[in-house]
């Protein structure tokens, strides 16, 4: 057997694996090669061991092709082992796994994503009614909001509450037939995002009734009578809903709630009816202190068999008017940095008729399934909108401030130390908003992407945290002094809220994203689990055999694909687009194959124990997340018409994602329990070393300069946030930024002629000297004066009489610097 023959066989085998040809194609190809070897007398010259190996290979391939033989020798034996090591899955875990759908995440888990599917998805587009609402009532509501006044009053003003109800902000998910606005997920997200860019309390007040809660559950699971009664009243704001899920002893592990309802008969409106006596203790419930209708999740029990033979019925959801005797509600929690209504609710043996169960008696015990299906979609809308708002506002206002604020005789934004956080803000914001928009498109297509919604919840709230931290660093002292002139403090202090709610981020990353993603998105794993987890009959064994051997081929294919793309740098991979972003499509293909192979290796190694390997799960979650967000950034670039001005943002986002993917895969393999195998797989995936590096300094400089000037790319990046036209703190920054840019030519002329840099300390004398010398005109002098006066107002901070601070209410006085600027 000469080296040429061996090379041909290996090359053909790798080609078959790379393109995932079926098993019969392997057998046919091997048969052709063998016949060719015999007929050309190469076979006669083979040594004995090579002939034996050839015979064994032939028998093995034909054995794999013959299903009965394959099952007898391999799959039936593995089936029994697989059933033993399969981790126990509780009913609530099973319902969580079955909730929602998969979409582009499944493509990324295939190791061979079909880009046509992604690029053919429609561009996100608001309806005419949604855009009018944003330009009208939302804009008007933003104008009514004063962040400082709301925080000091610890509530929204009465006129704001009234406006929210009258304009039906609480009805965005309610169909028009019930009097609601019936907005799309994109419209819902756009409203929340714009409000959040102005005031978090107003945004949360509007967000919660349009997210997971009574309205959503009634729409999908309520009886006709329940919908007809509640939905019009919710749409008009006559009813304020809240939903109580979290208990003191059941936070992230909400399914273990101790709250219980016992089926019994009781008196309601003078009649004996079938119902439940419910006892609960809930906390952290948004809108609870002002709610009129309480959505409640609890465990239902039927000890007397009034509904049948089953005693433990499962988690159930009900709607309870808050004026029902025994309902305790009204006390408030004070969330850090925010004053939206939030508080506890309790009740002891409160009797509720069976008609108050959402969906009626037939839905008793189905509450967890209802919640998981609703959360699969809802989690992709509300909190991601808050995260995108934070990133956009941080980029918009920090870029402006860095251009306005001067130190060492130049705008601070031109220092490389400031360029770095500005670039990070811009790149992260571009990626976050791209992922938000793409997931909303999936919702519009009818998907309920539970894994993608978890990715968004985690990465957009974490991205928001990073952006606002960077904004605070750039602002320095301006950001840490409280008062009406501080437009960052509230957003900074409220970050832990979005990090914690709807699944704490630590839990979401370490258990949900990859934990669910591996099972839901993998093309074969769930099929194997279902086959092995059911009744051990012929049908399940046959299904297991089919899934198992497809899975084996899948693993081999991804290993070969990852290695081939590694040694070629993925340069031979076909990209669906040309131009400067084509290389990123190729690299995502490469990393998709590498990720899927490593994921299979880890799952095969740990089996059921992987459920407790949360560090591994978290790293793999980061890989899947960045594959998705990088894809979203590429899709956005195409949707926007490939604007060249946006390329620095695309390059930064993609390079950062690829670096994260690479580092997480390396971390997984370094911690693989068999070190030599981990090193071998690392070499197979990255045969010539680690190819990805952090974004170039030049890329970061370009991103920073986008934020430091007025341009179309900056407008696209920050689209959808509220830009205050007034003289509040944020409005002053926008006005000063425009004035500074307009005065820049005159200031350059003064610097060149008089050899001095214009500042807030010298502008009066310098401007007059420039006018007298004919360096600038009187009109230009006015521009410079206005720019410096506004800049002085922007960099000023609040000061308070000591007595008023210590008395508990702080009303600021005008600082000397601000007074002088005025």
PDB file of C-alpha atoms in Angstrom, residues 363-586:
ATOM      1  CA  UNK A 363     -55.772  24.760  32.659  1.00  0.00           C
ATOM      2  CA  UNK A 364     -55.199  23.767  36.288  1.00  0.00           C
ATOM      3  CA  UNK A 365     -51.644  22.418  36.520  1.00  0.00           C
ATOM      4  CA  UNK A 366     -50.541  23.920  33.184  1.00  0.00           C
ATOM      5  CA  UNK A 367     -49.202  27.183  34.590  1.00  0.00           C
ATOM      6  CA  UNK A 368     -45.500  26.450  34.193  1.00  0.00           C
ATOM      7  CA  UNK A 369     -45.919  25.469  30.561  1.00  0.00           C
ATOM      8  CA  UNK A 370     -47.908  28.659  29.977  1.00  0.00           C
ATOM      9  CA  UNK A 371     -45.233  30.777  31.634  1.00  0.00           C
ATOM     10  CA  UNK A 372     -42.340  29.173  29.775  1.00  0.00           C
ATOM     11  CA  UNK A 373     -44.011  29.560  26.371  1.00  0.00           C
ATOM     12  CA  UNK A 374     -44.807  33.211  27.131  1.00  0.00           C
ATOM     13  CA  UNK A 375     -41.321  33.912  28.449  1.00  0.00           C
ATOM     14  CA  UNK A 376     -39.740  32.434  25.321  1.00  0.00           C
ATOM     15  CA  UNK A 377     -41.026  35.435  23.362  1.00  0.00           C
ATOM     16  CA  UNK A 378     -41.424  38.118  26.031  1.00  0.00           C
ATOM     17  CA  UNK A 379     -37.849  37.919  27.277  1.00  0.00           C
ATOM     18  CA  UNK A 380     -36.678  38.961  23.790  1.00  0.00           C
ATOM     19  CA  UNK A 381     -38.531  42.293  23.942  1.00  0.00           C
ATOM     20  CA  UNK A 382     -38.495  44.222  27.205  1.00  0.00           C
ATOM     21  CA  UNK A 383     -35.106  43.885  28.869  1.00  0.00           C
ATOM     22  CA  UNK A 384     -33.210  43.861  25.550  1.00  0.00           C
ATOM     23  CA  UNK A 385     -34.944  47.162  24.744  1.00  0.00           C
ATOM     24  CA  UNK A 386     -33.640  48.598  28.029  1.00  0.00           C
ATOM     25  CA  UNK A 387     -30.149  47.322  27.239  1.00  0.00           C
ATOM     26  CA  UNK A 388     -30.150  48.772  23.742  1.00  0.00           C
ATOM     27  CA  UNK A 389     -31.415  52.111  25.099  1.00  0.00           C
ATOM     28  CA  UNK A 390     -28.558  52.231  27.601  1.00  0.00           C
ATOM     29  CA  UNK A 391     -25.941  51.478  24.965  1.00  0.00           C
ATOM     30  CA  UNK A 392     -27.353  54.010  22.515  1.00  0.00           C
ATOM     31  CA  UNK A 393     -27.659  56.807  25.071  1.00  0.00           C
ATOM     32  CA  UNK A 394     -24.193  56.081  26.458  1.00  0.00           C
ATOM     33  CA  UNK A 395     -22.720  56.285  22.964  1.00  0.00           C
ATOM     34  CA  UNK A 396     -24.692  59.359  21.971  1.00  0.00           C
ATOM     35  CA  UNK A 397     -24.198  61.494  25.039  1.00  0.00           C
ATOM     36  CA  UNK A 398     -20.685  60.347  25.980  1.00  0.00           C
ATOM     37  CA  UNK A 399     -19.385  60.976  22.480  1.00  0.00           C
ATOM     38  CA  UNK A 400     -20.903  64.449  22.641  1.00  0.00           C
ATOM     39  CA  UNK A 401     -19.475  65.116  26.112  1.00  0.00           C
ATOM     40  CA  UNK A 402     -16.021  63.901  25.055  1.00  0.00           C
ATOM     41  CA  UNK A 403     -16.096  66.430  22.202  1.00  0.00           C
ATOM     42  CA  UNK A 404     -17.327  69.267  24.436  1.00  0.00           C
ATOM     43  CA  UNK A 405     -15.079  68.669  27.431  1.00  0.00           C
ATOM     44  CA  UNK A 406     -11.493  69.909  27.045  1.00  0.00           C
ATOM     45  CA  UNK A 407      -8.432  69.087  29.074  1.00  0.00           C
ATOM     46  CA  UNK A 408      -4.821  69.821  28.214  1.00  0.00           C
ATOM     47  CA  UNK A 409      -6.138  72.233  25.562  1.00  0.00           C
ATOM     48  CA  UNK A 410      -7.936  69.597  23.478  1.00  0.00           C
ATOM     49  CA  UNK A 411     -11.233  67.659  23.534  1.00  0.00           C
ATOM     50  CA  UNK A 412     -10.792  64.635  25.782  1.00  0.00           C
ATOM     51  CA  UNK A 413     -12.250  62.376  23.094  1.00  0.00           C
ATOM     52  CA  UNK A 414      -9.071  62.770  21.049  1.00  0.00           C
ATOM     53  CA  UNK A 415      -6.939  61.094  23.715  1.00  0.00           C
ATOM     54  CA  UNK A 416      -6.295  57.409  23.026  1.00  0.00           C
ATOM     55  CA  UNK A 417      -7.208  56.562  26.606  1.00  0.00           C
ATOM     56  CA  UNK A 418     -10.702  57.917  25.952  1.00  0.00           C
ATOM     57  CA  UNK A 419     -10.878  56.502  22.432  1.00  0.00           C
ATOM     58  CA  UNK A 420     -10.759  52.981  23.877  1.00  0.00           C
ATOM     59  CA  UNK A 421     -13.981  53.155  25.966  1.00  0.00           C
ATOM     60  CA  UNK A 422     -15.698  55.203  23.238  1.00  0.00           C
ATOM     61  CA  UNK A 423     -14.884  52.491  20.698  1.00  0.00           C
ATOM     62  CA  UNK A 424     -16.078  49.786  23.060  1.00  0.00           C
ATOM     63  CA  UNK A 425     -19.367  51.630  23.610  1.00  0.00           C
ATOM     64  CA  UNK A 426     -19.936  52.058  19.893  1.00  0.00           C
ATOM     65  CA  UNK A 427     -19.001  48.502  18.917  1.00  0.00           C
ATOM     66  CA  UNK A 428     -21.005  46.859  21.699  1.00  0.00           C
ATOM     67  CA  UNK A 429     -24.024  49.051  20.976  1.00  0.00           C
ATOM     68  CA  UNK A 430     -23.950  48.192  17.263  1.00  0.00           C
ATOM     69  CA  UNK A 431     -23.831  44.490  18.081  1.00  0.00           C
ATOM     70  CA  UNK A 432     -26.515  44.701  20.777  1.00  0.00           C
ATOM     71  CA  UNK A 433     -28.965  46.575  18.590  1.00  0.00           C
ATOM     72  CA  UNK A 434     -28.339  44.253  15.660  1.00  0.00           C
ATOM     73  CA  UNK A 435     -29.135  41.228  17.854  1.00  0.00           C
ATOM     74  CA  UNK A 436     -32.242  42.966  19.226  1.00  0.00           C
ATOM     75  CA  UNK A 437     -33.572  43.735  15.757  1.00  0.00           C
ATOM     76  CA  UNK A 438     -32.805  40.291  14.334  1.00  0.00           C
ATOM     77  CA  UNK A 439     -34.574  38.512  17.192  1.00  0.00           C
ATOM     78  CA  UNK A 440     -37.609  40.762  16.756  1.00  0.00           C
ATOM     79  CA  UNK A 441     -37.664  39.686  13.104  1.00  0.00           C
ATOM     80  CA  UNK A 442     -37.743  36.070  14.289  1.00  0.00           C
ATOM     81  CA  UNK A 443     -40.762  36.905  16.456  1.00  0.00           C
ATOM     82  CA  UNK A 444     -42.448  38.554  13.468  1.00  0.00           C
ATOM     83  CA  UNK A 445     -41.916  35.318  11.509  1.00  0.00           C
ATOM     84  CA  UNK A 446     -43.868  33.433  14.178  1.00  0.00           C
ATOM     85  CA  UNK A 447     -40.914  32.017  16.097  1.00  0.00           C
ATOM     86  CA  UNK A 448     -40.734  31.903  19.897  1.00  0.00           C
ATOM     87  CA  UNK A 449     -36.964  31.628  20.226  1.00  0.00           C
ATOM     88  CA  UNK A 450     -36.380  30.612  23.834  1.00  0.00           C
ATOM     89  CA  UNK A 451     -32.602  30.230  23.482  1.00  0.00           C
ATOM     90  CA  UNK A 452     -32.167  33.464  21.532  1.00  0.00           C
ATOM     91  CA  UNK A 453     -34.295  35.354  24.044  1.00  0.00           C
ATOM     92  CA  UNK A 454     -31.979  34.112  26.818  1.00  0.00           C
ATOM     93  CA  UNK A 455     -28.961  35.246  24.795  1.00  0.00           C
ATOM     94  CA  UNK A 456     -30.487  38.688  24.402  1.00  0.00           C
ATOM     95  CA  UNK A 457     -31.461  38.963  28.042  1.00  0.00           C
ATOM     96  CA  UNK A 458     -27.953  38.168  29.206  1.00  0.00           C
ATOM     97  CA  UNK A 459     -25.784  39.945  26.648  1.00  0.00           C
ATOM     98  CA  UNK A 460     -27.823  43.110  26.198  1.00  0.00           C
ATOM     99  CA  UNK A 461     -28.095  43.730  29.918  1.00  0.00           C
ATOM    100  CA  UNK A 462     -24.380  42.969  30.355  1.00  0.00           C
ATOM    101  CA  UNK A 463     -23.558  45.126  27.331  1.00  0.00           C
ATOM    102  CA  UNK A 464     -25.587  47.916  28.887  1.00  0.00           C
ATOM    103  CA  UNK A 465     -23.591  47.530  32.100  1.00  0.00           C
ATOM    104  CA  UNK A 466     -20.313  47.790  30.164  1.00  0.00           C
ATOM    105  CA  UNK A 467     -21.457  50.801  28.140  1.00  0.00           C
ATOM    106  CA  UNK A 468     -22.684  52.768  31.150  1.00  0.00           C
ATOM    107  CA  UNK A 469     -19.560  51.908  33.160  1.00  0.00           C
ATOM    108  CA  UNK A 470     -17.467  53.245  30.269  1.00  0.00           C
ATOM    109  CA  UNK A 471     -19.657  56.340  30.076  1.00  0.00           C
ATOM    110  CA  UNK A 472     -19.131  56.987  33.774  1.00  0.00           C
ATOM    111  CA  UNK A 473     -15.365  56.617  33.357  1.00  0.00           C
ATOM    112  CA  UNK A 474     -15.287  59.148  30.527  1.00  0.00           C
ATOM    113  CA  UNK A 475     -17.441  61.652  32.421  1.00  0.00           C
ATOM    114  CA  UNK A 476     -15.310  61.408  35.556  1.00  0.00           C
ATOM    115  CA  UNK A 477     -16.433  63.827  38.269  1.00  0.00           C
ATOM    116  CA  UNK A 478     -19.415  64.956  36.200  1.00  0.00           C
ATOM    117  CA  UNK A 479     -20.904  61.491  36.518  1.00  0.00           C
ATOM    118  CA  UNK A 480     -20.591  61.021  40.254  1.00  0.00           C
ATOM    119  CA  UNK A 481     -22.290  64.175  41.574  1.00  0.00           C
ATOM    120  CA  UNK A 482     -26.029  63.707  41.909  1.00  0.00           C
ATOM    121  CA  UNK A 483     -28.590  66.266  40.875  1.00  0.00           C
ATOM    122  CA  UNK A 484     -30.700  67.366  37.916  1.00  0.00           C
ATOM    123  CA  UNK A 485     -27.542  67.949  35.856  1.00  0.00           C
ATOM    124  CA  UNK A 486     -26.487  64.304  36.146  1.00  0.00           C
ATOM    125  CA  UNK A 487     -27.969  62.303  33.268  1.00  0.00           C
ATOM    126  CA  UNK A 488     -25.968  59.120  33.997  1.00  0.00           C
ATOM    127  CA  UNK A 489     -26.432  58.395  37.700  1.00  0.00           C
ATOM    128  CA  UNK A 490     -29.923  56.878  37.472  1.00  0.00           C
ATOM    129  CA  UNK A 491     -28.978  54.542  34.624  1.00  0.00           C
ATOM    130  CA  UNK A 492     -25.781  53.554  36.430  1.00  0.00           C
ATOM    131  CA  UNK A 493     -27.519  52.745  39.712  1.00  0.00           C
ATOM    132  CA  UNK A 494     -30.373  50.769  38.138  1.00  0.00           C
ATOM    133  CA  UNK A 495     -28.150  48.364  36.163  1.00  0.00           C
ATOM    134  CA  UNK A 496     -28.412  45.551  38.774  1.00  0.00           C
ATOM    135  CA  UNK A 497     -32.191  45.475  38.303  1.00  0.00           C
ATOM    136  CA  UNK A 498     -32.131  44.313  34.676  1.00  0.00           C
ATOM    137  CA  UNK A 499     -29.160  42.049  35.445  1.00  0.00           C
ATOM    138  CA  UNK A 500     -31.265  40.269  38.104  1.00  0.00           C
ATOM    139  CA  UNK A 501     -34.850  40.021  36.873  1.00  0.00           C
ATOM    140  CA  UNK A 502     -36.342  37.485  34.399  1.00  0.00           C
ATOM    141  CA  UNK A 503     -33.607  34.989  35.219  1.00  0.00           C
ATOM    142  CA  UNK A 504     -30.486  36.267  36.984  1.00  0.00           C
ATOM    143  CA  UNK A 505     -27.610  36.657  34.539  1.00  0.00           C
ATOM    144  CA  UNK A 506     -25.356  34.168  36.305  1.00  0.00           C
ATOM    145  CA  UNK A 507     -28.094  31.544  35.987  1.00  0.00           C
ATOM    146  CA  UNK A 508     -28.938  32.517  32.416  1.00  0.00           C
ATOM    147  CA  UNK A 509     -25.348  32.198  31.233  1.00  0.00           C
ATOM    148  CA  UNK A 510     -24.264  29.147  33.221  1.00  0.00           C
ATOM    149  CA  UNK A 511     -27.399  27.030  32.890  1.00  0.00           C
ATOM    150  CA  UNK A 512     -29.937  28.264  30.355  1.00  0.00           C
ATOM    151  CA  UNK A 513     -28.240  29.474  27.156  1.00  0.00           C
ATOM    152  CA  UNK A 514     -26.142  26.394  26.454  1.00  0.00           C
ATOM    153  CA  UNK A 515     -28.032  24.063  28.782  1.00  0.00           C
ATOM    154  CA  UNK A 516     -31.213  24.560  26.767  1.00  0.00           C
ATOM    155  CA  UNK A 517     -29.388  25.386  23.552  1.00  0.00           C
ATOM    156  CA  UNK A 518     -27.487  22.104  23.441  1.00  0.00           C
ATOM    157  CA  UNK A 519     -30.701  20.127  23.699  1.00  0.00           C
ATOM    158  CA  UNK A 520     -33.046  22.328  21.657  1.00  0.00           C
ATOM    159  CA  UNK A 521     -30.688  23.452  18.894  1.00  0.00           C
ATOM    160  CA  UNK A 522     -28.641  20.280  18.404  1.00  0.00           C
ATOM    161  CA  UNK A 523     -30.030  18.344  15.423  1.00  0.00           C
ATOM    162  CA  UNK A 524     -29.835  14.922  17.135  1.00  0.00           C
ATOM    163  CA  UNK A 525     -29.448  15.198  20.900  1.00  0.00           C
ATOM    164  CA  UNK A 526     -33.111  15.798  21.721  1.00  0.00           C
ATOM    165  CA  UNK A 527     -34.111  12.972  19.377  1.00  0.00           C
ATOM    166  CA  UNK A 528     -31.745  10.617  21.219  1.00  0.00           C
ATOM    167  CA  UNK A 529     -33.037  11.767  24.606  1.00  0.00           C
ATOM    168  CA  UNK A 530     -36.662  11.332  23.571  1.00  0.00           C
ATOM    169  CA  UNK A 531     -35.960   7.883  22.151  1.00  0.00           C
ATOM    170  CA  UNK A 532     -34.032   6.719  25.210  1.00  0.00           C
ATOM    171  CA  UNK A 533     -36.294   8.446  27.715  1.00  0.00           C
ATOM    172  CA  UNK A 534     -39.534   6.866  26.542  1.00  0.00           C
ATOM    173  CA  UNK A 535     -40.839   3.345  26.719  1.00  0.00           C
ATOM    174  CA  UNK A 536     -38.129   0.847  25.769  1.00  0.00           C
ATOM    175  CA  UNK A 537     -39.913  -0.580  22.759  1.00  0.00           C
ATOM    176  CA  UNK A 538     -38.888  -1.372  19.191  1.00  0.00           C
ATOM    177  CA  UNK A 539     -39.967   2.044  17.962  1.00  0.00           C
ATOM    178  CA  UNK A 540     -37.813   3.907  20.450  1.00  0.00           C
ATOM    179  CA  UNK A 541     -34.807   1.657  19.777  1.00  0.00           C
ATOM    180  CA  UNK A 542     -35.203   2.199  16.034  1.00  0.00           C
ATOM    181  CA  UNK A 543     -35.434   5.960  16.532  1.00  0.00           C
ATOM    182  CA  UNK A 544     -32.399   5.900  18.798  1.00  0.00           C
ATOM    183  CA  UNK A 545     -30.382   3.948  16.230  1.00  0.00           C
ATOM    184  CA  UNK A 546     -31.268   6.401  13.485  1.00  0.00           C
ATOM    185  CA  UNK A 547     -30.432   9.473  15.602  1.00  0.00           C
ATOM    186  CA  UNK A 548     -27.255   7.911  17.018  1.00  0.00           C
ATOM    187  CA  UNK A 549     -25.611   7.104  13.715  1.00  0.00           C
ATOM    188  CA  UNK A 550     -26.644  10.400  12.207  1.00  0.00           C
ATOM    189  CA  UNK A 551     -25.046  11.986  15.266  1.00  0.00           C
ATOM    190  CA  UNK A 552     -21.823  10.016  14.763  1.00  0.00           C
ATOM    191  CA  UNK A 553     -21.593  11.223  11.182  1.00  0.00           C
ATOM    192  CA  UNK A 554     -22.353  14.744  12.359  1.00  0.00           C
ATOM    193  CA  UNK A 555     -19.459  14.664  14.852  1.00  0.00           C
ATOM    194  CA  UNK A 556     -17.007  13.307  12.272  1.00  0.00           C
ATOM    195  CA  UNK A 557     -18.121  15.888   9.726  1.00  0.00           C
ATOM    196  CA  UNK A 558     -17.681  18.814  12.101  1.00  0.00           C
ATOM    197  CA  UNK A 559     -14.250  17.596  13.154  1.00  0.00           C
ATOM    198  CA  UNK A 560     -13.140  17.351   9.530  1.00  0.00           C
ATOM    199  CA  UNK A 561     -14.729  20.687   8.633  1.00  0.00           C
ATOM    200  CA  UNK A 562     -13.108  22.443  11.579  1.00  0.00           C
ATOM    201  CA  UNK A 563      -9.691  20.979  10.715  1.00  0.00           C
ATOM    202  CA  UNK A 564      -9.908  21.707   6.988  1.00  0.00           C
ATOM    203  CA  UNK A 565     -11.079  25.268   7.579  1.00  0.00           C
ATOM    204  CA  UNK A 566      -8.340  25.604  10.190  1.00  0.00           C
ATOM    205  CA  UNK A 567      -5.491  24.655   7.843  1.00  0.00           C
ATOM    206  CA  UNK A 568      -6.936  26.782   5.030  1.00  0.00           C
ATOM    207  CA  UNK A 569      -7.952  29.722   7.197  1.00  0.00           C
ATOM    208  CA  UNK A 570     -11.471  29.163   5.812  1.00  0.00           C
ATOM    209  CA  UNK A 571     -10.333  30.979   2.669  1.00  0.00           C
ATOM    210  CA  UNK A 572     -11.879  28.314   0.434  1.00  0.00           C
ATOM    211  CA  UNK A 573     -15.293  28.612   2.078  1.00  0.00           C
ATOM    212  CA  UNK A 574     -17.911  30.271  -0.069  1.00  0.00           C
ATOM    213  CA  UNK A 575     -19.286  33.534   1.337  1.00  0.00           C
ATOM    214  CA  UNK A 576     -22.847  34.641   0.514  1.00  0.00           C
ATOM    215  CA  UNK A 577     -21.640  38.222   0.010  1.00  0.00           C
ATOM    216  CA  UNK A 578     -18.585  39.912  -1.408  1.00  0.00           C
ATOM    217  CA  UNK A 579     -16.669  42.885  -0.143  1.00  0.00           C
ATOM    218  CA  UNK A 580     -15.049  43.680   3.203  1.00  0.00           C
ATOM    219  CA  UNK A 581     -17.395  41.549   5.309  1.00  0.00           C
ATOM    220  CA  UNK A 582     -17.030  38.316   3.299  1.00  0.00           C
ATOM    221  CA  UNK A 583     -14.195  37.091   5.514  1.00  0.00           C
ATOM    222  CA  UNK A 584     -16.423  37.218   8.566  1.00  0.00           C
ATOM    223  CA  UNK A 585     -18.997  34.853   7.042  1.00  0.00           C
ATOM    224  CA  UNK A 586     -16.179  32.390   6.393  1.00  0.00           C
TER     225      UNK A 586
END
